[in-house]
Amino acid sequence: MASLETGVVVAQETIIPGHFVLTLAAPGISRTGRPGQFVMIDVGAINKLPHPLADPFWRRAFGLYRVDPEAGRVDILYRAGGKGSRLLALAAPGDKLSVLGPLGNGFPLEEAEAPVALVGGGTGVPPLVFAGRVFASRGIPAKAYIGGRSANQLFGLDDFAACGVPVQVSTDDGSAGVRGVVTDILRPDLEALEVRTVFACGPTPMLRAVQGLVSQFKLPAYLSVEAYMACGRGLCLGCAVRLAGDGEPRYANACTDGPVFRSEEVVL
Amino acid sequence: MPDDVDLSVEVAGLRLKNPVLPASGTFGYGHEPGALFDVSRLGAVVVKGTTLRPRAGNPPPRIVETTAGMLNSIGLENPGVDAVVAEHLPLLARLGVPVIVNVAGDTVDEYVEVVRRLDRAAGLIPAGLGLELNISCPNVEAGGLEFGRDPALAARLLGMVRAVTGLPLIVKLSPHSPDVVAMGRAVQDAGADAISLVNTMVGMAIDIWRRRPVLGGITGGLSGPAIKPMAVAMVYELAQHVDVPLIGMGGIATWQDAVEFILAGASAVAVGSALFANPLAPLEIIDGLVDYCGAQKVSSVRELIGAALPRRGS
Ligand SMILES: Cc1cc2nc3c(=O)[nH]c(=O)nc-3n(C[C@H](O)[C@H](O)[C@H](O)COP(=O)(O)OP(=O)(O)OC[C@H]3O[C@@H](n4cnc5c(N)ncnc54)[C@H](O)[C@@H]3O)c2cc1C
Ligand SMILES: Cc1cc2nc3c(=O)[nH]c(=O)nc-3n(C[C@H](O)[C@H](O)[C@H](O)COP(=O)(O)O)c2cc1C
Ligand code: FES
């Protein structure tokens, strides 16, 4: 169950230009957070200013990347692109942040038939790393398929390697791994029947391509979708995702019904 | 903290232990765990726009962040009045606070039927059930013109609704009413017990890379601190010309914001989109009001209502 927690910044490091790993002391979330769940951070209220900043107006959503229940720590990995994430990048050790979480349903680790393909790119990689670690710790076979624009845009690969999850890479420009998109490296393994379940997290065009591919192979797949989120708690109905089906359109909330949906369940 | 300050107010015959409410559509049905605090601490709970039949809502994206605010085009997604009565009112009753159901429709008949069904369910809420008519909806019969832009249309709607219910009736005004005073007087004369203002302002955002509107509904309603000064001005204006109590809203995020609305003439205030970033804002506002009353040496918040208005007759 989601709750509000004051997270204290333990460390903040740049991993590649513009991308940060933020380590927070947040014991509650560290104990209950599961792969595919996320937190929302009030980037306008670092150290709870007497007046909250009205701008940026919303919290920012970030997937759980690592949790350490013993140390009571939670890591997120994010790209500082817009005004809210750039403010977050200014947070320094000792700063206090209001963290809401863990939110969302997460990936169905228990139901997934192995071997599991972890497919993603960009800021979709952190939740897949978390899932990969859990699978590795349980001895469940998994393999990561990570796509990116070029070699210098890739991150998280070492994390998979470190926990013993093999990882294959594609880049648009061929500067690392196979030249092409992530479905190009996934397809041969699906054809070879080396995958029984797909977990995917990444930009929407990538998720659509994965959706197309898994439907050809009739494989169960779970996609973590992105949507603009205001409340993260099912109150505003702003994060609607179209559900598949004929007739009157129907919608689900990405924040409470998702962010992970069965591939055939949603229209992206 | 001074604990002898009286925050209670009466609005439209509803007794509120304090003047702080959630704004319709920003707090779900109020009994969900996502509220994150003890909802019975609020003056009342205000639930989402309720229509006769279930509505699926608008295609995504439905919301987008803007400078000091946001746009929404939720499209009144709701399960319909019968489900609200059967599933939500019984859970809301347990909170022990008054409940205000926001009512929407495309035709006069639809409003009347929703109100009739809620009226029959009033016994479910012993602490008091009130109705808030959202008249910012386009009236299908009148060629899509919003009830809220035409005092004659609004008064006709009020008359029809008043005829089927004795429940506290609050009318929620759009900031687009061309003449807020004429509108306020029209609904007061037609039987409104209170007026709430403001609803969202029409706005839009364009995705410059896709060269298309961001929202699936093209335009949306602007809310948040960006609209607060406009909302305060409307409350201040209307308070000088009507006698029914006002519920002020639009951009309230802090207790200071709430005090502004009260001084401008609001008997109660509603917190809407600020709840998203700060779920505890209503509690902070309640605490802040107690402290402010103490600092101002007033024993009741009622002494502050309209205290910034020009004196009548001077
Ligand atoms: C469930 C979920 C998990 C996420 N996990 C991660 C993660 O682990 N690491 C990471 O770097 N990013 C993640 N994102 C995306 C991240 O939330 C956005 O990149 C971030 O909100 C952008 O904020 P900004 O201040 O940089 O941009 P701004 O341009 O200031 O953002 C403007 C508004 O748009 C929203 N927004 C912009 N881009 C996105 C997006 N891609 N998805 C959703 N909302 C967006 C912002 O939240 C904000 O409300 C996740 C998004 C969701 C919904
Ligand atoms: C997501 C969202 C949904 C809303 N839904 C409704 C609604 O169903 N009925 C209504 O009368 N007002 C609705 N509103 C308007 C609010 O109740 C309120 O009048 C407005 O947002 C201004 O207050 P704020 O700036 O504090 O949000 C909605 C606002 C938002 C942000
Ligand atoms: S973000 Fe508000 S309902 Fe999902």
XYZ file of C-alpha atoms and ligand atoms in Angstrom:
670
model
C 0.000 0.000 0.000
C 1.294 3.361 -1.030
C 2.247 5.828 1.625
C 4.062 9.105 1.956
C 7.587 8.788 3.188
C 10.326 11.326 3.794
C 13.305 10.063 1.838
C 16.708 11.339 2.854
C 19.248 11.629 0.059
C 22.191 9.324 0.743
C 23.992 9.829 -2.550
C 23.457 11.100 -6.048
C 25.808 10.103 -8.866
C 26.050 10.746 -12.581
C 26.278 7.498 -14.543
C 26.383 8.836 -18.086
C 25.912 12.505 -19.001
C 22.476 13.703 -17.890
C 21.604 10.445 -16.113
C 21.662 10.049 -12.343
C 21.333 7.362 -9.728
C 19.697 8.730 -6.607
C 20.007 6.731 -3.398
C 17.418 7.493 -0.729
C 17.019 6.288 2.818
C 13.343 5.268 2.624
C 12.856 2.178 4.797
C 9.138 1.679 4.161
C 9.426 1.612 0.387
C 12.641 -0.442 0.542
C 10.731 -3.202 2.346
C 7.614 -3.338 0.216
C 8.699 -2.185 -3.260
C 8.635 -4.775 -6.041
C 9.999 -4.699 -9.618
C 7.815 -2.611 -11.941
C 6.446 -0.499 -9.115
C 7.316 3.173 -8.967
C 7.548 6.177 -6.686
C 6.500 9.787 -7.178
C 8.798 12.459 -5.824
C 7.733 16.013 -5.019
C 10.582 17.720 -6.830
C 9.107 21.128 -5.964
C 9.379 20.553 -2.215
C 12.975 19.571 -1.593
C 13.493 19.995 2.163
C 9.834 20.992 2.427
C 10.116 24.698 1.757
C 7.694 26.788 3.813
C 5.789 27.446 0.591
C 5.704 24.551 -1.861
C 6.826 25.510 -5.355
C 3.763 25.693 -7.554
C 6.027 25.006 -10.492
C 6.801 22.219 -11.327
C 3.254 21.454 -10.286
C 3.271 17.648 -10.249
C 5.425 14.999 -8.665
C 7.675 13.028 -11.012
C 7.342 9.246 -11.488
C 10.358 6.944 -11.366
C 10.547 3.170 -11.436
C 12.276 1.334 -8.603
C 15.791 0.416 -9.712
C 17.295 -1.192 -6.603
C 15.967 -1.733 -3.120
C 17.955 -2.764 -0.082
C 15.523 -3.615 2.713
C 18.338 -4.292 5.203
C 19.903 -0.875 4.747
C 16.470 0.708 4.228
C 17.566 2.177 0.919
C 15.938 2.731 -2.444
C 17.693 3.671 -5.692
C 16.167 5.245 -8.747
C 17.914 5.849 -12.053
C 16.663 8.772 -14.087
C 17.334 11.087 -16.965
C 17.405 14.777 -16.081
C 15.631 16.157 -19.149
C 12.922 18.617 -18.146
C 12.453 21.137 -15.382
C 11.363 18.741 -12.644
C 14.024 16.086 -13.112
C 16.693 18.792 -13.352
C 15.613 20.163 -9.992
C 15.888 16.664 -8.599
C 19.430 16.434 -9.942
C 20.329 19.323 -7.589
C 19.396 17.312 -4.493
C 22.444 16.609 -2.332
C 23.162 14.161 0.497
C 21.110 15.027 3.569
C 18.313 16.675 1.584
C 14.801 15.489 2.386
C 12.341 14.548 -0.324
C 8.679 13.661 -0.096
C 8.373 10.242 -1.719
C 5.041 8.611 -2.478
C 5.133 4.879 -3.007
C 5.425 2.124 -3.800
C 2.821 2.708 -6.506
C 1.345 0.490 -9.202
C 1.067 -3.242 -9.653
C 4.579 -4.237 -10.778
C 5.603 -7.186 -12.944
C 3.993 -10.568 -12.148
C 7.253 -12.336 -11.260
C 5.577 -15.340 -9.668
C 3.297 -16.122 -12.611
C 5.927 -15.713 -15.314
C 7.029 -18.907 -16.996
C 10.793 -19.037 -17.513
C 12.917 -18.257 -19.421
C 11.887 -14.600 -19.231
C 12.990 -11.964 -21.737
C 13.565 -8.513 -20.190
C 13.136 -6.098 -23.089
C 13.645 -2.374 -22.945
C 15.557 0.770 -23.552
C 16.373 4.170 -22.121
C 14.714 4.984 -18.844
C 12.717 1.761 -19.129
C 15.814 -0.193 -18.133
C 15.839 0.414 -14.318
C 12.734 -1.697 -13.523
C 14.068 -4.481 -15.746
C 17.340 -4.503 -13.802
C 15.318 -4.894 -10.588
C 13.358 -7.782 -12.116
C 16.584 -9.376 -13.404
C 18.151 -9.302 -9.949
C 15.155 -10.981 -8.373
C 15.059 -13.687 -11.045
C 18.799 -14.263 -10.674
C 18.500 -14.552 -6.896
C 15.798 -17.197 -7.333
C 17.738 -19.105 -9.989
C 15.102 -18.374 -12.627
C 16.574 -18.065 -16.136
C 16.200 -14.603 -17.668
C 17.921 -12.671 -20.432
C 17.971 -8.937 -21.150
C 17.506 -7.356 -24.586
C 18.406 -3.685 -24.450
C 18.036 -1.198 -27.297
C 19.465 2.294 -27.555
C 20.371 5.005 -30.004
C 24.107 4.542 -29.709
C 26.785 3.068 -27.451
C 27.194 6.181 -25.301
C 23.455 6.217 -24.476
C 23.408 2.752 -22.916
C 23.324 2.075 -19.191
C 22.356 -0.708 -16.838
C 24.221 -3.353 -18.851
C 26.753 -3.920 -16.064
C 23.917 -4.466 -13.610
C 22.582 -7.396 -15.600
C 26.069 -8.816 -16.020
C 26.799 -8.418 -12.304
C 23.841 -10.548 -11.278
C 24.460 -13.134 -13.971
C 21.670 -12.184 -16.378
C 22.996 -12.363 -19.953
C 22.400 -9.221 -21.947
C 22.201 -8.535 -25.666
C 22.305 -5.048 -27.156
C 21.061 -3.266 -30.255
C 21.802 0.299 -31.306
C 20.331 2.430 -34.066
C 23.812 3.309 -35.348
C 25.512 -0.013 -34.740
C 28.035 1.499 -32.313
C 27.306 -1.318 -29.850
C 25.776 -4.743 -30.396
C 23.567 -5.350 -33.397
C 22.628 -2.432 -35.650
C 18.851 -2.149 -35.466
C 16.061 -2.084 -32.935
C 15.467 -4.274 -29.926
C 12.869 -6.476 -31.605
C 15.574 -7.446 -34.148
C 17.600 -9.122 -31.383
C 14.560 -10.554 -29.617
C 13.029 -12.209 -32.688
C 15.665 -14.944 -33.217
C 15.316 -16.093 -29.607
C 11.544 -16.239 -29.934
C 11.945 -18.271 -33.118
C 14.339 -20.600 -31.285
C 11.714 -21.019 -28.531
C 14.163 -19.736 -25.930
C 11.655 -17.373 -24.346
C 8.406 -18.229 -22.548
C 7.448 -14.803 -21.143
C 8.326 -11.221 -22.090
C 8.575 -8.265 -19.702
C 9.025 -4.932 -21.489
C 9.556 -1.356 -20.385
C 10.585 1.497 -22.636
C 9.350 4.182 -25.011
C 5.859 3.611 -26.444
C 7.036 2.922 -30.051
C 9.284 0.175 -28.669
C 6.401 -1.297 -26.665
C 4.237 -1.302 -29.798
C 6.912 -3.201 -31.693
C 7.149 -5.736 -28.864
C 3.357 -6.029 -28.860
C 3.392 -6.842 -32.573
C 6.145 -9.410 -32.202
C 4.733 -11.319 -29.231
C 1.302 -11.525 -30.821
C 2.899 -13.297 -33.818
C 4.468 -15.804 -31.460
C 1.460 -15.997 -29.133
C 3.709 -15.439 -26.131
C 2.503 -13.971 -22.843
C 3.988 -10.508 -22.464
C 3.705 -7.772 -19.862
C 4.304 -4.156 -20.836
C 5.040 -1.327 -18.416
C 3.415 1.729 -19.994
C 4.088 5.424 -19.449
C 1.411 8.057 -19.060
C 1.243 11.569 -17.694
C 0.373 11.179 -14.038
C -0.914 13.817 -11.645
C -1.941 11.931 -8.500
C -0.515 8.415 -8.958
C -3.256 7.142 -6.647
C -6.306 6.561 -8.830
C -8.016 9.811 -7.842
C -7.806 12.026 -10.938
C -8.409 9.493 -13.757
C -5.855 11.419 -15.792
C -3.526 8.546 -16.661
C -6.038 6.618 -18.763
C -4.817 3.791 -20.978
C -7.144 2.481 -23.671
C -8.176 -1.124 -23.154
C -8.460 -3.453 -26.138
C -11.934 -4.443 -27.259
C -14.678 -3.501 -29.685
C -17.463 -1.046 -29.106
C -17.399 1.812 -26.601
C -13.828 2.634 -25.615
C -12.857 1.547 -22.123
C -9.953 2.823 -20.059
C -7.813 1.737 -17.144
C -5.618 3.852 -14.854
C -1.924 3.451 -15.587
C -1.110 4.333 -11.970
C -3.298 1.858 -10.093
C -4.356 -0.780 -12.653
C -0.846 -0.630 -14.199
C 1.739 0.470 -15.043
C 2.164 -3.166 -16.110
C -0.498 -4.558 -18.424
C -0.791 -7.778 -20.388
C 0.198 -6.990 -23.934
C -3.113 -7.989 -25.530
C -5.063 -6.014 -22.932
C -4.042 -2.490 -24.003
C -4.031 -0.282 -27.098
C -0.890 1.855 -27.187
C -1.689 25.722 18.814
C -4.819 27.493 20.087
C -7.448 24.788 20.426
C -10.344 27.056 21.288
C -10.702 28.369 17.739
C -14.026 27.495 16.144
C -13.624 26.522 12.492
C -17.191 25.355 11.972
C -19.324 26.922 9.265
C -22.735 26.268 7.806
C -23.117 26.150 4.044
C -26.405 25.471 2.281
C -27.752 23.973 5.496
C -24.832 21.546 5.807
C -22.938 21.793 9.072
C -19.225 21.605 8.383
C -16.811 21.211 11.296
C -14.286 23.168 9.285
C -14.445 24.993 5.975
C -11.970 22.799 4.071
C -13.237 20.465 1.341
C -11.700 18.572 -1.549
C -12.688 19.854 -5.020
C -14.846 17.607 -7.149
C -12.940 15.285 -9.462
C -9.635 15.562 -7.650
C -10.332 13.235 -4.746
C -12.091 10.268 -6.325
C -14.939 9.176 -4.051
C -13.071 10.102 -0.907
C -13.089 6.638 0.658
C -10.234 5.198 -1.428
C -6.966 4.349 0.346
C -5.216 6.747 -2.057
C -6.477 9.680 0.019
C -3.597 8.912 2.436
C -5.144 10.620 5.457
C -8.145 10.395 7.756
C -10.792 11.877 5.496
C -13.186 12.371 8.396
C -11.035 15.372 9.346
C -12.403 17.308 6.350
C -15.420 19.597 6.571
C -17.139 17.425 3.956
C -16.275 15.125 1.089
C -17.032 16.229 -2.461
C -17.170 13.468 -5.048
C -16.661 13.407 -8.785
C -19.055 14.558 -11.459
C -21.902 12.055 -11.628
C -24.048 11.491 -14.695
C -27.152 9.414 -15.335
C -25.364 6.642 -17.230
C -21.786 5.449 -16.907
C -19.306 7.440 -18.995
C -16.023 6.074 -20.317
C -14.367 9.479 -20.506
C -12.106 11.055 -23.111
C -9.232 9.476 -25.035
C -5.732 9.982 -23.603
C -3.704 12.004 -22.976
C -6.226 13.471 -20.570
C -3.940 15.662 -18.497
C -0.842 17.754 -18.982
C 1.218 19.825 -16.607
C 1.391 23.550 -17.355
C 3.116 26.466 -15.637
C 1.905 26.475 -12.018
C -1.065 24.341 -12.980
C -2.458 21.694 -15.249
C -4.998 21.005 -17.948
C -7.498 18.154 -17.757
C -9.992 16.685 -20.161
C -11.169 13.685 -18.175
C -14.518 13.752 -19.943
C -16.564 13.011 -16.818
C -15.533 9.363 -16.552
C -17.837 7.938 -13.881
C -19.864 4.789 -13.244
C -23.254 6.543 -13.330
C -25.555 7.636 -10.535
C -26.920 4.184 -9.672
C -23.435 2.811 -9.026
C -22.514 5.904 -7.018
C -25.559 5.362 -4.804
C -25.099 1.597 -4.480
C -21.323 1.359 -4.157
C -19.943 4.652 -2.942
C -22.515 6.339 -0.709
C -22.603 3.443 1.809
C -18.799 3.629 2.165
C -18.902 7.407 2.428
C -21.532 7.192 5.166
C -18.957 5.541 7.435
C -16.787 8.660 7.373
C -19.397 10.541 9.367
C -18.983 13.815 7.451
C -21.386 15.493 5.042
C -21.114 14.344 1.446
C -21.563 16.569 -1.578
C -22.203 14.819 -4.884
C -21.263 16.765 -7.985
C -23.918 16.372 -10.696
C -23.442 16.765 -14.443
C -25.516 16.208 -17.549
C -26.059 17.118 -21.176
C -29.757 17.884 -20.909
C -32.069 19.331 -18.284
C -33.804 15.959 -18.049
C -30.529 14.224 -17.292
C -29.711 16.595 -14.418
C -33.222 16.232 -13.037
C -33.119 12.440 -13.132
C -29.691 12.252 -11.456
C -30.887 14.613 -8.736
C -34.093 12.643 -8.257
C -32.109 9.425 -7.690
C -29.685 11.084 -5.296
C -32.568 12.658 -3.410
C -34.018 9.193 -2.813
C -30.648 8.068 -1.403
C -30.290 10.970 1.038
C -31.060 8.741 4.025
C -27.776 6.907 3.439
C -25.768 9.892 4.663
C -26.884 10.895 8.178
C -24.302 13.692 8.362
C -26.005 15.340 5.390
C -26.066 14.910 1.647
C -25.658 17.948 -0.572
C -25.688 18.338 -4.333
C -23.326 20.453 -6.372
C -24.593 21.167 -9.876
C -21.761 21.442 -12.332
C -23.277 23.766 -14.919
C -20.122 24.016 -17.006
C -21.322 21.183 -19.231
C -22.430 21.917 -22.771
C -26.205 21.664 -23.095
C -26.870 19.360 -26.011
C -30.437 20.618 -26.473
C -29.389 24.257 -26.558
C -26.881 23.617 -29.333
C -23.923 22.915 -27.051
C -23.997 26.228 -25.215
C -22.912 25.737 -21.623
C -25.627 26.165 -19.004
C -23.054 28.156 -17.111
C -22.683 30.841 -19.771
C -26.329 31.854 -19.900
C -28.173 32.995 -16.740
C -31.588 32.214 -18.243
C -30.569 28.638 -19.122
C -29.010 28.176 -15.688
C -32.078 29.518 -13.898
C -34.359 27.218 -15.879
C -32.180 24.240 -14.962
C -32.199 25.255 -11.306
C -35.955 25.610 -11.255
C -36.442 22.110 -12.670
C -33.959 20.600 -10.233
C -35.308 22.510 -7.235
C -38.743 21.084 -7.985
C -37.556 17.519 -7.345
C -35.336 17.939 -4.278
C -35.193 19.649 -0.931
C -31.533 18.700 -0.477
C -28.917 21.427 -0.098
C -28.288 22.647 -3.632
C -24.969 24.233 -4.556
C -24.421 25.611 -8.040
C -20.879 25.548 -9.369
C -20.032 28.442 -11.643
C -17.658 28.470 -14.543
C -15.108 31.279 -14.692
C -16.443 31.810 -18.205
C -19.779 33.190 -17.031
C -19.811 36.436 -19.016
C -21.356 38.219 -16.031
C -20.764 36.434 -12.751
C -23.076 38.728 -10.826
C -25.998 38.195 -13.206
C -25.349 34.467 -13.111
C -25.080 34.361 -9.332
C -28.287 36.309 -8.849
C -30.121 34.164 -11.387
C -29.282 30.898 -9.639
C -29.891 32.380 -6.201
C -33.352 33.531 -7.268
C -34.037 30.124 -8.816
C -33.423 28.406 -5.498
C -29.704 27.710 -5.087
C -28.659 27.395 -1.416
C -25.008 28.139 -2.098
C -22.669 28.878 -4.980
C -19.267 27.324 -5.560
C -16.669 28.904 -7.826
C -14.615 28.480 -9.849
C -14.557 25.516 -12.154
C -11.617 25.206 -14.548
C -10.857 27.671 -17.366
C -10.649 26.460 -20.944
C -7.074 26.134 -22.099
C -4.849 24.110 -24.356
C -1.298 22.961 -24.877
C 0.350 22.086 -28.170
C 3.019 19.484 -28.703
C 5.432 21.454 -30.850
C 7.243 18.367 -32.165
C 4.124 16.546 -33.276
C 2.482 19.865 -34.209
C -0.766 18.763 -32.587
C -2.732 19.519 -29.426
C -1.380 17.496 -26.481
C -4.751 16.482 -25.059
C -6.948 13.818 -26.609
C -9.871 16.154 -25.942
C -7.997 19.006 -27.745
C -8.810 21.614 -25.086
C -8.947 21.045 -21.342
C -9.722 22.782 -18.092
C -6.953 24.831 -16.515
C -6.613 24.539 -12.747
C -3.989 25.140 -10.096
C -2.220 28.218 -8.697
C -2.126 29.737 -12.207
C -5.858 30.572 -11.909
C -5.956 31.620 -8.262
C -5.942 35.428 -8.615
C -8.756 35.228 -11.167
C -10.758 32.976 -8.830
C -10.227 35.270 -5.826
C -11.444 38.229 -7.892
C -14.613 36.367 -8.901
C -15.403 35.402 -5.310
C -14.778 38.984 -4.172
C -17.083 40.317 -6.877
C -19.894 37.847 -6.344
C -19.799 38.094 -2.549
C -20.862 41.706 -2.823
C -23.978 40.872 -4.789
C -25.514 37.659 -3.464
C -26.649 36.540 -0.028
C -26.122 32.782 -0.328
C -22.838 31.404 1.026
C -19.952 30.863 -1.381
C -17.495 27.991 -1.619
C -14.258 29.322 -3.077
C -11.745 27.338 -5.087
C -9.153 27.663 -7.806
C -5.480 27.157 -7.120
C -5.615 26.745 -3.361
C -2.414 25.032 -2.206
C -1.652 26.587 1.194
C -3.527 27.948 4.192
C -2.600 31.433 3.062
C -4.434 30.819 -0.202
C -7.470 29.569 1.718
C -7.463 32.676 3.927
C -7.491 34.898 0.833
C -10.666 33.223 -0.429
C -12.326 33.464 2.983
C -11.473 37.139 3.330
C -12.847 37.646 -0.193
C -16.182 36.250 0.951
C -16.024 32.455 0.797
C -17.637 30.559 3.680
C -15.747 27.407 2.725
C -12.907 26.508 0.392
C -12.054 23.517 -1.771
C -8.606 22.179 -2.547
C -8.302 20.572 -5.964
C -5.268 19.920 -8.081
C -2.814 20.912 -5.337
C -3.791 17.621 -3.674
C -1.921 15.721 -6.349
C 1.558 16.867 -5.338
C 0.677 17.413 -1.702
C -1.886 14.860 -0.495
C -1.841 16.383 2.992
C -2.591 19.944 1.843
C -6.133 19.956 3.322
C -4.829 19.034 6.788
C -2.063 21.625 6.584
C -4.695 24.201 5.612
C -6.940 23.273 8.550
C -3.995 23.616 10.962
C -2.937 26.878 9.325
C -6.444 28.327 9.687
C -6.438 27.568 13.412
C -3.092 29.324 13.822
C -4.147 32.273 11.686
C -7.360 32.773 13.673
C -5.289 32.654 16.846
C -2.804 35.186 15.502
C -5.657 37.431 14.334
C -7.329 37.055 17.716
C -10.623 35.841 16.319
C -12.391 32.994 18.058
C -14.311 31.834 14.982
C -13.347 31.588 11.348
C -16.806 32.960 10.594
C -15.576 36.389 11.677
C -13.173 36.339 8.741
C -15.679 35.566 5.996
C -15.716 38.560 3.674
C -13.515 40.607 5.996
C -11.664 42.106 3.024
C -14.864 43.226 1.290
C -15.752 46.913 1.088
C -18.270 47.699 3.822
C -21.836 47.563 2.589
C -23.335 50.983 2.160
C -20.034 52.824 2.300
C 5.453 4.559 -14.091
C 6.579 5.420 -14.620
C 7.887 5.070 -14.329
C 8.949 5.852 -14.798
N 10.219 5.498 -14.485
C 11.249 6.264 -14.877
C 12.590 5.947 -14.492
O 12.838 4.959 -13.805
N 13.588 6.768 -14.899
C 13.327 7.888 -15.666
O 14.263 8.593 -16.019
N 12.084 8.192 -16.048
C 11.042 7.419 -15.671
N 9.759 7.756 -16.037
C 9.556 8.927 -16.858
C 9.649 10.160 -15.973
O 8.526 10.209 -15.120
C 9.687 11.402 -16.837
O 10.801 11.359 -17.631
C 9.751 12.634 -15.983
O 8.545 12.790 -15.302
C 10.015 13.845 -16.816
O 9.997 14.966 -15.962
P 10.861 16.251 -16.315
O 10.757 17.189 -15.205
O 12.193 15.822 -16.759
O 10.166 16.762 -17.653
P 9.122 17.909 -17.909
O 9.222 18.213 -19.360
O 9.233 19.026 -16.956
O 7.778 17.125 -17.670
C 6.545 17.775 -17.854
C 5.462 16.841 -17.369
O 5.359 15.716 -18.223
C 5.554 14.509 -17.502
N 6.354 13.603 -18.318
C 7.345 13.944 -19.175
N 7.851 12.849 -19.748
C 7.171 11.793 -19.262
C 7.218 10.391 -19.488
N 8.086 9.844 -20.321
N 6.360 9.610 -18.810
C 5.468 10.134 -17.948
N 5.378 11.465 -17.705
C 6.210 12.264 -18.355
C 6.274 14.928 -16.250
O 6.036 14.028 -15.186
C 5.707 16.275 -15.986
O 4.494 16.166 -15.332
C 8.686 6.995 -15.597
C 7.367 7.351 -15.890
C 6.316 6.575 -15.411
C 4.910 6.984 -15.710
C -8.664 16.099 -12.803
C -9.788 17.050 -12.482
C -11.114 16.605 -12.552
C -12.158 17.465 -12.269
N -13.447 16.994 -12.316
C -14.481 17.825 -12.004
C -15.818 17.339 -12.002
O -16.090 16.160 -12.270
N -16.823 18.221 -11.707
C -16.564 19.534 -11.392
O -17.488 20.285 -11.113
N -15.298 20.002 -11.353
C -14.256 19.181 -11.664
N -12.956 19.666 -11.624
C -12.725 21.072 -11.257
C -12.316 21.195 -9.788
O -13.318 20.704 -8.933
C -11.998 22.647 -9.423
O -13.160 23.433 -9.603
C -10.897 23.244 -10.282
O -9.914 22.283 -10.542
C -10.244 24.465 -9.635
O -9.642 24.138 -8.402
P -8.061 23.786 -8.248
O -7.307 24.851 -8.964
O -7.824 23.758 -6.785
O -7.872 22.457 -8.905
C -11.893 18.814 -11.910
C -10.570 19.257 -11.846
C -9.512 18.398 -12.120
C -8.104 18.910 -12.024
S -2.441 9.646 -12.064
Fe -4.333 10.198 -11.149
S -5.511 8.419 -11.548
Fe -3.570 7.831 -12.285
